[in-house]
N, CA, C and O atoms as a MOPAC input file, in Angstrom:
PM7 MOZYME 1SCF
protein

 N      0.80400 1    -1.15200 1     0.04500 1
 C     -0.01000 1     0.02200 1     0.05300 1
 C      0.86100 1     1.22200 1    -0.00100 1
 O      0.61700 1     2.16100 1    -0.75900 1
 N      1.88600 1     1.19000 1     0.81100 1
 C      2.85100 1     2.27500 1     0.83100 1
 C      3.44700 1     2.58300 1    -0.53300 1
 O      3.66900 1     3.72200 1    -0.94400 1
 N      3.68400 1     1.45000 1    -1.19700 1
 C      4.38400 1     1.55700 1    -2.48000 1
 C      3.45100 1     2.28600 1    -3.50400 1
 O      3.88900 1     3.11700 1    -4.30000 1
 N      2.14300 1     1.92100 1    -3.43000 1
 C      1.11000 1     2.50000 1    -4.24400 1
 C      0.99500 1     4.01100 1    -3.99000 1
 O      0.90000 1     4.81500 1    -4.91800 1
 N      1.00600 1     4.35800 1    -2.72100 1
 C      0.88100 1     5.73800 1    -2.27600 1
 C      2.18600 1     6.54000 1    -2.89900 1
 O      2.06900 1     7.62600 1    -3.46900 1
 N      3.27100 1     5.95100 1    -2.73800 1
 C      4.49500 1     6.61100 1    -3.18300 1
 C      4.43900 1     6.80900 1    -4.70700 1
 O      4.84200 1     7.85800 1    -5.20900 1
 N      3.96900 1     5.85600 1    -5.40200 1
 C      3.82200 1     5.96200 1    -6.80600 1
 C      2.80300 1     7.03300 1    -7.16200 1
 O      2.96200 1     7.79000 1    -8.12000 1
 N      1.76200 1     7.06700 1    -6.36200 1
 C      0.76300 1     8.13000 1    -6.59200 1
 C      1.26600 1     9.50800 1    -6.36700 1
 O      0.95600 1    10.42100 1    -7.13200 1
 N      2.03100 1     9.68300 1    -5.33900 1
 C      2.65200 1    10.97400 1    -5.05600 1
 C      3.66900 1    11.31600 1    -6.15000 1
 O      3.76200 1    12.47100 1    -6.56600 1
 N      4.40000 1    10.35900 1    -6.60100 1
 C      5.38000 1    10.61600 1    -7.65300 1
 C      4.64100 1    11.03500 1    -8.96700 1
 O      5.05000 1    12.00300 1    -9.60800 1
 N      3.55200 1    10.31100 1    -9.37000 1
 C      2.79700 1    10.69400 1   -10.52400 1
 C      2.23200 1    12.11100 1   -10.42900 1
 O      2.25200 1    12.90000 1   -11.37300 1
 N      1.69300 1    12.39400 1    -9.14000 1
 C      1.22100 1    13.71100 1    -8.87000 1
 C      2.23600 1    14.82900 1    -9.18900 1
 O      1.94100 1    15.82900 1    -9.84300 1
 N      3.41900 1    14.58400 1    -8.68800 1
 C      4.51500 1    15.52400 1    -8.84200 1
 C      4.89100 1    15.66000 1   -10.31100 1
 O      5.16700 1    16.76300 1   -10.78200 1
 N      4.90300 1    14.48400 1   -11.07800 1
 C      5.28600 1    14.54600 1   -12.46100 1
 C      4.13900 1    15.38900 1   -13.24700 1
 O      4.41100 1    16.19700 1   -14.13500 1
 N      2.90200 1    15.11300 1   -12.83300 1
 C      1.81900 1    15.87700 1   -13.45500 1
 C      1.90700 1    17.36600 1   -13.24100 1
 O      1.68900 1    18.14800 1   -14.16700 1
 N      2.21800 1    17.75100 1   -12.06000 1
 C      2.42600 1    19.14100 1   -11.67100 1
 C      3.53900 1    19.74400 1   -12.47600 1
 O      3.42600 1    20.84800 1   -13.01000 1
 N      4.64700 1    18.97700 1   -12.55500 1
 C      5.69500 1    19.49900 1   -13.31300 1
 C      5.43400 1    19.67700 1   -14.82500 1
 O      5.84300 1    20.64000 1   -15.47400 1
 N      4.71400 1    18.65700 1   -15.31600 1
 C      4.31900 1    18.80200 1   -16.72100 1
 C      3.37300 1    19.87300 1   -17.00100 1
 O      3.46700 1    20.55700 1   -18.02000 1
 N      2.33500 1    20.06000 1   -16.00100 1
 C      1.41600 1    21.14000 1   -16.09000 1
 C      2.08400 1    22.55700 1   -16.06800 1
 O      1.67300 1    23.47400 1   -16.77900 1
 N      3.17300 1    22.68000 1   -15.18000 1
 C      3.84200 1    23.89800 1   -15.10500 1
 C      4.65900 1    24.14400 1   -16.33900 1
 O      4.88000 1    25.30500 1   -16.68300 1
 N      5.11800 1    23.13800 1   -17.02100 1
 C      5.80700 1    23.29100 1   -18.32100 1
 C      4.88200 1    23.74600 1   -19.45600 1
 O      5.22400 1    24.57600 1   -20.29800 1
 N      3.66100 1    23.13200 1   -19.41700 1
 C      2.66400 1    23.52900 1   -20.40400 1
 C      2.24800 1    24.88500 1   -20.20300 1
 O      2.04300 1    25.63400 1   -21.15800 1
 N      2.10100 1    25.26900 1   -18.90900 1
 C      1.54800 1    26.60400 1   -18.60400 1
 C      2.62000 1    27.66100 1   -18.95700 1
 O      2.29400 1    28.78900 1   -19.32600 1
 N      3.91800 1    27.26700 1   -18.83300 1
 C      5.06500 1    28.24800 1   -19.14600 1
 C      5.01300 1    28.39000 1   -20.71900 1
 O      5.15800 1    29.49200 1   -21.24900 1
 N      4.80400 1    27.24800 1   -21.43500 1
 C      4.69500 1    27.36200 1   -22.92300 1
 C      3.64300 1    28.23200 1   -23.40100 1
 O      3.82200 1    29.08400 1   -24.27200 1
 N      2.37300 1    27.97200 1   -22.73000 1
 C      1.20600 1    28.87400 1   -23.09200 1
 C      1.51100 1    30.36100 1   -22.80600 1
 O      1.12200 1    31.23500 1   -23.58100 1
 N      2.20600 1    30.63900 1   -21.69700 1
 C      2.57000 1    32.01200 1   -21.31700 1
 C      3.42000 1    32.59200 1   -22.44300 1
 O      3.17300 1    33.69000 1   -22.94200 1
 N      4.45600 1    31.79200 1   -22.83100 1
 C      5.36100 1    32.30600 1   -23.97300 1
 C      4.59400 1    32.50400 1   -25.19800 1
 O      4.78200 1    33.52000 1   -25.86700 1
 N      3.69400 1    31.56600 1   -25.56900 1
 C      2.92000 1    31.61200 1   -26.84600 1
 C      2.02700 1    32.92900 1   -26.72600 1
 O      1.92600 1    33.72000 1   -27.66400 1
 N      1.39600 1    33.09900 1   -25.52000 1
 C      0.55400 1    34.29600 1   -25.45600 1
 C      1.34300 1    35.59500 1   -25.56900 1
 O      0.88400 1    36.57300 1   -26.16000 1
 N      2.49600 1    35.58200 1   -25.01000 1
 C      3.35400 1    36.85400 1   -25.04400 1
 C      3.75300 1    37.02200 1   -26.57400 1
 O      3.71900 1    38.14100 1   -27.08700 1
 N      4.08000 1    36.05600 1   -27.19400 1
 C      4.55700 1    36.10200 1   -28.58700 1
 C      3.41900 1    36.60400 1   -29.41700 1
 O      3.58300 1    37.50200 1   -30.24300 1
 N      2.22000 1    36.00400 1   -29.19100 1
 C      0.96900 1    36.44000 1   -29.96600 1
 C      0.70700 1    37.92900 1   -29.75300 1
 O      0.34700 1    38.65000 1   -30.68300 1
 N      0.89500 1    38.37600 1   -28.50300 1
 C      0.52400 1    39.77800 1   -28.13900 1
 C      1.58300 1    40.70600 1   -28.90500 1
 O      1.24800 1    41.76600 1   -29.43400 1
 N      2.81600 1    40.23900 1   -28.91500 1
 C      3.85700 1    41.10500 1   -29.57200 1
 C      3.53900 1    41.06500 1   -31.13200 1
 O      3.67800 1    42.08600 1   -31.80500 1
 N      3.14600 1    39.96500 1   -31.64700 1
 C      2.85900 1    39.93500 1   -33.12800 1
 C      1.57300 1    40.76900 1   -33.27700 1
 O      1.51300 1    41.51300 1   -34.25600 1
 N      0.62300 1    40.73300 1   -32.48800 1
 C     -0.64700 1    41.58600 1   -32.69800 1
 C     -0.26400 1    43.06800 1   -32.56800 1
 O     -0.79600 1    43.88000 1   -33.32500 1
 N      0.60600 1    43.45200 1   -31.67300 1
 C      0.98000 1    44.80300 1   -31.48200 1
 C      1.71400 1    45.30300 1   -32.76000 1
 O      1.45500 1    46.41700 1   -33.21700 1
 N      2.58800 1    44.51900 1   -33.31100 1
 C      3.26300 1    44.82500 1   -34.55000 1
 C      2.29900 1    44.96800 1   -35.69900 1
 O      2.36800 1    45.91600 1   -36.48000 1
 N      1.39800 1    44.00900 1   -35.79000 1
 C      0.42000 1    44.04900 1   -36.87000 1
 C     -0.42700 1    45.30700 1   -36.68900 1
 O     -0.71000 1    45.95800 1   -37.69500 1
 N     -0.85600 1    45.70300 1   -35.47900 1
 C     -1.67600 1    46.82900 1   -35.26600 1
 C     -0.85900 1    48.02200 1   -35.71000 1
 O     -1.46600 1    48.87300 1   -36.36000 1
 N      0.36700 1    48.20800 1   -35.47100 1
 C      1.17700 1    49.35800 1   -35.92500 1
 C      1.26400 1    49.40100 1   -37.50100 1
 O      1.10300 1    50.43200 1   -38.15500 1
 N      1.53300 1    48.18800 1   -38.02000 1
 C      1.53300 1    48.20700 1   -39.52800 1
 C      0.19300 1    48.59200 1   -40.08200 1
 O      0.16800 1    49.31000 1   -41.08200 1
 N     -0.91200 1    48.18700 1   -39.53100 1
 C     -2.21300 1    48.49600 1   -40.07500 1
 C     -2.48100 1    50.04200 1   -39.90800 1
 O     -3.05800 1    50.71000 1   -40.76600 1
 N     -2.00900 1    50.53300 1   -38.73300 1
 C     -2.25600 1    51.96300 1   -38.54300 1
 C     -1.42800 1    52.80200 1   -39.54900 1
 O     -1.91200 1    53.81200 1   -40.06100 1
 N     -0.23000 1    52.39000 1   -39.81400 1
 C      0.54400 1    52.99000 1   -40.89900 1
 C     -0.12200 1    52.84300 1   -42.20500 1
 O     -0.27400 1    53.82300 1   -42.93400 1
 N     -0.53700 1    51.63700 1   -42.54500 1
 C     -1.24000 1    51.37800 1   -43.84100 1
 C     -2.52300 1    52.28000 1   -44.01100 1
 O     -2.77800 1    52.85600 1   -45.06900 1
 N     -3.26800 1    52.35200 1   -42.94100 1
 C     -4.56300 1    53.21300 1   -42.98400 1
 C     -4.21000 1    54.58700 1   -43.12100 1
 O     -4.93300 1    55.29800 1   -43.81900 1
 N     -3.15200 1    55.09400 1   -42.52700 1
 C     -2.74800 1    56.53300 1   -42.67700 1
 C     -2.38600 1    56.76200 1   -44.17700 1
 O     -2.82300 1    57.73500 1   -44.79200 1
 N     -1.64100 1    55.90800 1   -44.69000 1
 C     -1.35200 1    56.01600 1   -46.15900 1
 C     -2.58100 1    55.95900 1   -47.03200 1
 O     -2.71000 1    56.73300 1   -47.97900 1
 N     -3.46100 1    55.07300 1   -46.73100 1
 C     -4.83600 1    55.00000 1   -47.43400 1
 C     -5.61600 1    56.30800 1   -47.27200 1
 O     -6.21900 1    56.76800 1   -48.24200 1
 N     -5.62900 1    56.91100 1   -46.11100 1
 C     -6.30600 1    58.21900 1   -45.90000 1
 C     -5.74700 1    59.26100 1   -46.74000 1
 O     -6.45600 1    60.04700 1   -47.36900 1
 N     -4.37400 1    59.27300 1   -46.75500 1
 C     -3.67600 1    60.31400 1   -47.59200 1
 C     -4.06900 1    60.16800 1   -49.05000 1
 O     -4.40500 1    61.14800 1   -49.71500 1
 N     -4.02500 1    58.95000 1   -49.53500 1
 C     -4.37200 1    58.75300 1   -50.93100 1
 C     -5.71100 1    58.99000 1   -51.23100 1
 O     -6.00800 1    59.42000 1   -52.34500 1
 N     -6.66200 1    58.74100 1   -50.28300 1
 C     -8.08700 1    59.03600 1   -50.50400 1
 C     -8.28000 1    60.58000 1   -50.56400 1
 O     -9.06200 1    61.07700 1   -51.37400 1
 N     -7.57100 1    61.31100 1   -49.71300 1
 C     -7.64600 1    62.72100 1   -49.76600 1
 C     -7.11400 1    63.26000 1   -51.10400 1
 O     -7.72800 1    64.15500 1   -51.68500 1
 N     -6.04100 1    62.75900 1   -51.57800 1
 C     -5.57700 1    63.14600 1   -52.87500 1
 C     -6.62800 1    62.92000 1   -54.02900 1
 O     -6.85500 1    63.76800 1   -54.89100 1
 N     -7.25800 1    61.66700 1   -53.95500 1
 C     -8.19600 1    61.37900 1   -54.99700 1
 C     -9.44100 1    62.29300 1   -54.91400 1
 O    -10.03300 1    62.68700 1   -55.91800 1
 N     -9.81100 1    62.61300 1   -53.60100 1
 C    -10.94400 1    63.45700 1   -53.36500 1
 C    -10.61400 1    64.83200 1   -54.05400 1
 O    -11.43500 1    65.39300 1   -54.78000 1
 N     -9.39400 1    65.33100 1   -53.79200 1
 C     -9.02800 1    66.64800 1   -54.42000 1
 C     -9.08000 1    66.61200 1   -55.92300 1
 O     -9.59100 1    67.54300 1   -56.54500 1
 N     -8.56500 1    65.56300 1   -56.52000 1
 C     -8.59100 1    65.44300 1   -57.93100 1
 C    -10.06500 1    65.35800 1   -58.43200 1
 O    -10.43300 1    66.01000 1   -59.40900 1
 N    -10.85300 1    64.57500 1   -57.76900 1
 C    -12.24800 1    64.52800 1   -58.12600 1
 C    -13.03000 1    65.78500 1   -58.03400 1
 O    -13.90700 1    66.05900 1   -58.85300 1
 N    -12.70400 1    66.56400 1   -57.01600 1
 C    -13.35700 1    67.85500 1   -56.84800 1
 C    -12.88300 1    68.78300 1   -57.97600 1
 O    -13.66800 1    69.60400 1   -58.45100 1
 N    -11.64300 1    68.67800 1   -58.41100 1
 C    -11.15100 1    69.56300 1   -59.48200 1
 C    -11.86000 1    69.15600 1   -60.77600 1
 O    -12.31600 1    70.01600 1   -61.52900 1
 N    -11.95500 1    67.83200 1   -61.03700 1
 C    -12.67500 1    67.34100 1   -62.21300 1
 C    -13.99100 1    67.74300 1   -62.30000 1
 O    -14.40800 1    68.18100 1   -63.37200 1
 N    -14.81100 1    67.64900 1   -61.19800 1
 C    -16.22700 1    68.00800 1   -61.12600 1
 C    -16.29100 1    69.54700 1   -61.39300 1
 O    -17.17200 1    70.00300 1   -62.12200 1
 N    -15.35500 1    70.34500 1   -60.80100 1
 C    -15.41300 1    71.75300 1   -61.05900 1
 C    -15.19500 1    72.11000 1   -62.53200 1
 O    -15.87600 1    72.99200 1   -63.05500 1
 N    -14.28700 1    71.46000 1   -63.18800 1
 C    -14.10700 1    71.56600 1   -64.61300 1
 C    -15.29700 1    71.26600 1   -65.40900 1
 O    -15.64900 1    72.02500 1   -66.31100 1
 N    -15.98100 1    70.11600 1   -65.09700 1
 C    -17.19100 1    69.66300 1   -65.82400 1
 C    -18.30800 1    70.77300 1   -65.64700 1
 O    -18.98500 1    71.13700 1   -66.60800 1
 N    -18.46300 1    71.27700 1   -64.41400 1
 C    -19.46700 1    72.27300 1   -64.22000 1
 C    -19.15600 1    73.53100 1   -65.04000 1
 O    -20.03600 1    74.15400 1   -65.63500 1
 N    -17.80500 1    73.88900 1   -65.04200 1
 C    -17.44800 1    75.14300 1   -65.84900 1
 C    -17.77800 1    75.01400 1   -67.28400 1
 O    -18.38300 1    75.88700 1   -67.90700 1
 N    -17.32500 1    73.80100 1   -67.83500 1
 C    -17.50300 1    73.56700 1   -69.30700 1
 C    -18.93200 1    73.41000 1   -69.61000 1
 O    -19.32100 1    73.83600 1   -70.69700 1
 N    -19.81700 1    72.83300 1   -68.76500 1
 C    -21.17600 1    72.64800 1   -68.93300 1
 C    -21.84800 1    74.02600 1   -69.01500 1
 O    -22.68900 1    74.25500 1   -69.88400 1
 N    -21.47600 1    74.93800 1   -68.11300 1
 C    -22.00600 1    76.26200 1   -68.12600 1
 C    -21.62100 1    77.06700 1   -69.44200 1
 O    -22.43800 1    77.79200 1   -70.00800 1
 N    -20.40100 1    76.89800 1   -69.85900 1
 C    -19.97300 1    77.55100 1   -71.09400 1
 C    -20.73900 1    76.90300 1   -72.29800 1
 O    -21.06900 1    77.63900 1   -73.22800 1
 N    -21.03600 1    75.57800 1   -72.33300 1
 C    -21.72500 1    74.99600 1   -73.45500 1
 C    -23.18100 1    75.53100 1   -73.45100 1
 O    -23.69100 1    75.89800 1   -74.51000 1
 N    -23.84200 1    75.58100 1   -72.30400 1
 C    -25.23100 1    76.01800 1   -72.22400 1
 C    -25.35600 1    77.54300 1   -72.49800 1
 O    -26.33100 1    77.97400 1   -73.11400 1
 N    -24.46200 1    78.28400 1   -72.08300 1
 C    -24.46900 1    79.78800 1   -72.47500 1
 C    -24.32800 1    79.92300 1   -73.96600 1
 O    -25.04100 1    80.70400 1   -74.59700 1
 N    -23.36200 1    79.12700 1   -74.56700 1
 C    -23.20900 1    79.15400 1   -76.01700 1
 C    -24.49200 1    78.66700 1   -76.70800 1
 O    -24.95200 1    79.28900 1   -77.66500 1
 N    -25.04900 1    77.59900 1   -76.24300 1
 C    -26.29700 1    77.09100 1   -76.84400 1
 C    -27.40300 1    78.10100 1   -76.78400 1
 O    -28.06200 1    78.34400 1   -77.79500 1
 N    -27.63300 1    78.69600 1   -75.64800 1
 C    -28.67900 1    79.70300 1   -75.50300 1
 C    -28.40400 1    80.95300 1   -76.42500 1
 O    -29.30100 1    81.51500 1   -77.05300 1
 N    -27.16900 1    81.30900 1   -76.44500 1
 C    -26.75600 1    82.39800 1   -77.35700 1
 C    -27.10100 1    82.10000 1   -78.80900 1
 O    -27.66100 1    82.92600 1   -79.53100 1
 N    -26.72600 1    80.82800 1   -79.22200 1
 C    -26.97000 1    80.45200 1   -80.60900 1
 C    -28.45700 1    80.43400 1   -80.89100 1
 O    -28.90800 1    80.85900 1   -81.95500 1
 N    -29.24400 1    79.91700 1   -79.88700 1
 C    -30.74000 1    79.87900 1   -80.16400 1
 C    -31.24900 1    81.32400 1   -80.18300 1
 O    -32.14700 1    81.62600 1   -80.96800 1
 N    -30.74400 1    82.17800 1   -79.40100 1
 C    -31.27800 1    83.49500 1   -79.42300 1
 C    -30.85000 1    84.20400 1   -80.74900 1
 O    -31.61900 1    85.01500 1   -81.26600 1
 N    -29.70500 1    83.93100 1   -81.27700 1
 C    -29.26600 1    84.48000 1   -82.57800 1
 C    -30.16300 1    83.96100 1   -83.67000 1
 O    -30.61700 1    84.72600 1   -84.52000 1
 N    -30.43700 1    82.61600 1   -83.65800 1
 C    -31.37800 1    82.03600 1   -84.62700 1
 C    -32.72500 1    82.60900 1   -84.52100 1
 O    -33.36500 1    82.80000 1   -85.55500 1
 N    -33.22800 1    82.90900 1   -83.35300 1
 C    -34.54700 1    83.39800 1   -83.27100 1
 C    -34.58600 1    84.90800 1   -83.75600 1
 O    -35.62500 1    85.34700 1   -84.25000 1
 N    -33.52100 1    85.66100 1   -83.62600 1
 C    -33.42400 1    86.94700 1   -84.08100 1
 C    -33.29800 1    86.98300 1   -85.58200 1
 O    -33.76300 1    87.93900 1   -86.20100 1
 N    -32.67100 1    85.95600 1   -86.21800 1
 C    -32.53900 1    85.85100 1   -87.70800 1
 C    -33.81400 1    85.49200 1   -88.34200 1
 O    -34.18000 1    86.00600 1   -89.39900 1
 N    -34.51200 1    84.58300 1   -87.68100 1
 C    -35.75200 1    84.09100 1   -88.24000 1
 C    -36.92500 1    84.96000 1   -88.09100 1
 O    -37.95300 1    84.64900 1   -88.69200 1
 N    -36.89200 1    86.00800 1   -87.36400 1
 C    -38.02300 1    86.94600 1   -87.22600 1
 C    -38.16900 1    87.73400 1   -88.46300 1
 O    -39.06000 1    88.57900 1   -88.55500 1

């Protein structure tokens, strides 16, 4: 009986040692994952900053193009109205 108890104690100690090793490995893995996530977060923040800058440049270009379209549309319609007015004056 004493021999069984001794083996049981020995197995319990081995299990505790193994669990402590596994716990240490999980702790290391958790720390490595946190470090990787922090690095990824920084890279994503830098990427999003670049994306915001590019979107601002595209927005500026788009506003410029729309302004040009409105300007040329106004010129076309003023010319068309002028031509119609001239034709109406000639045809009277």
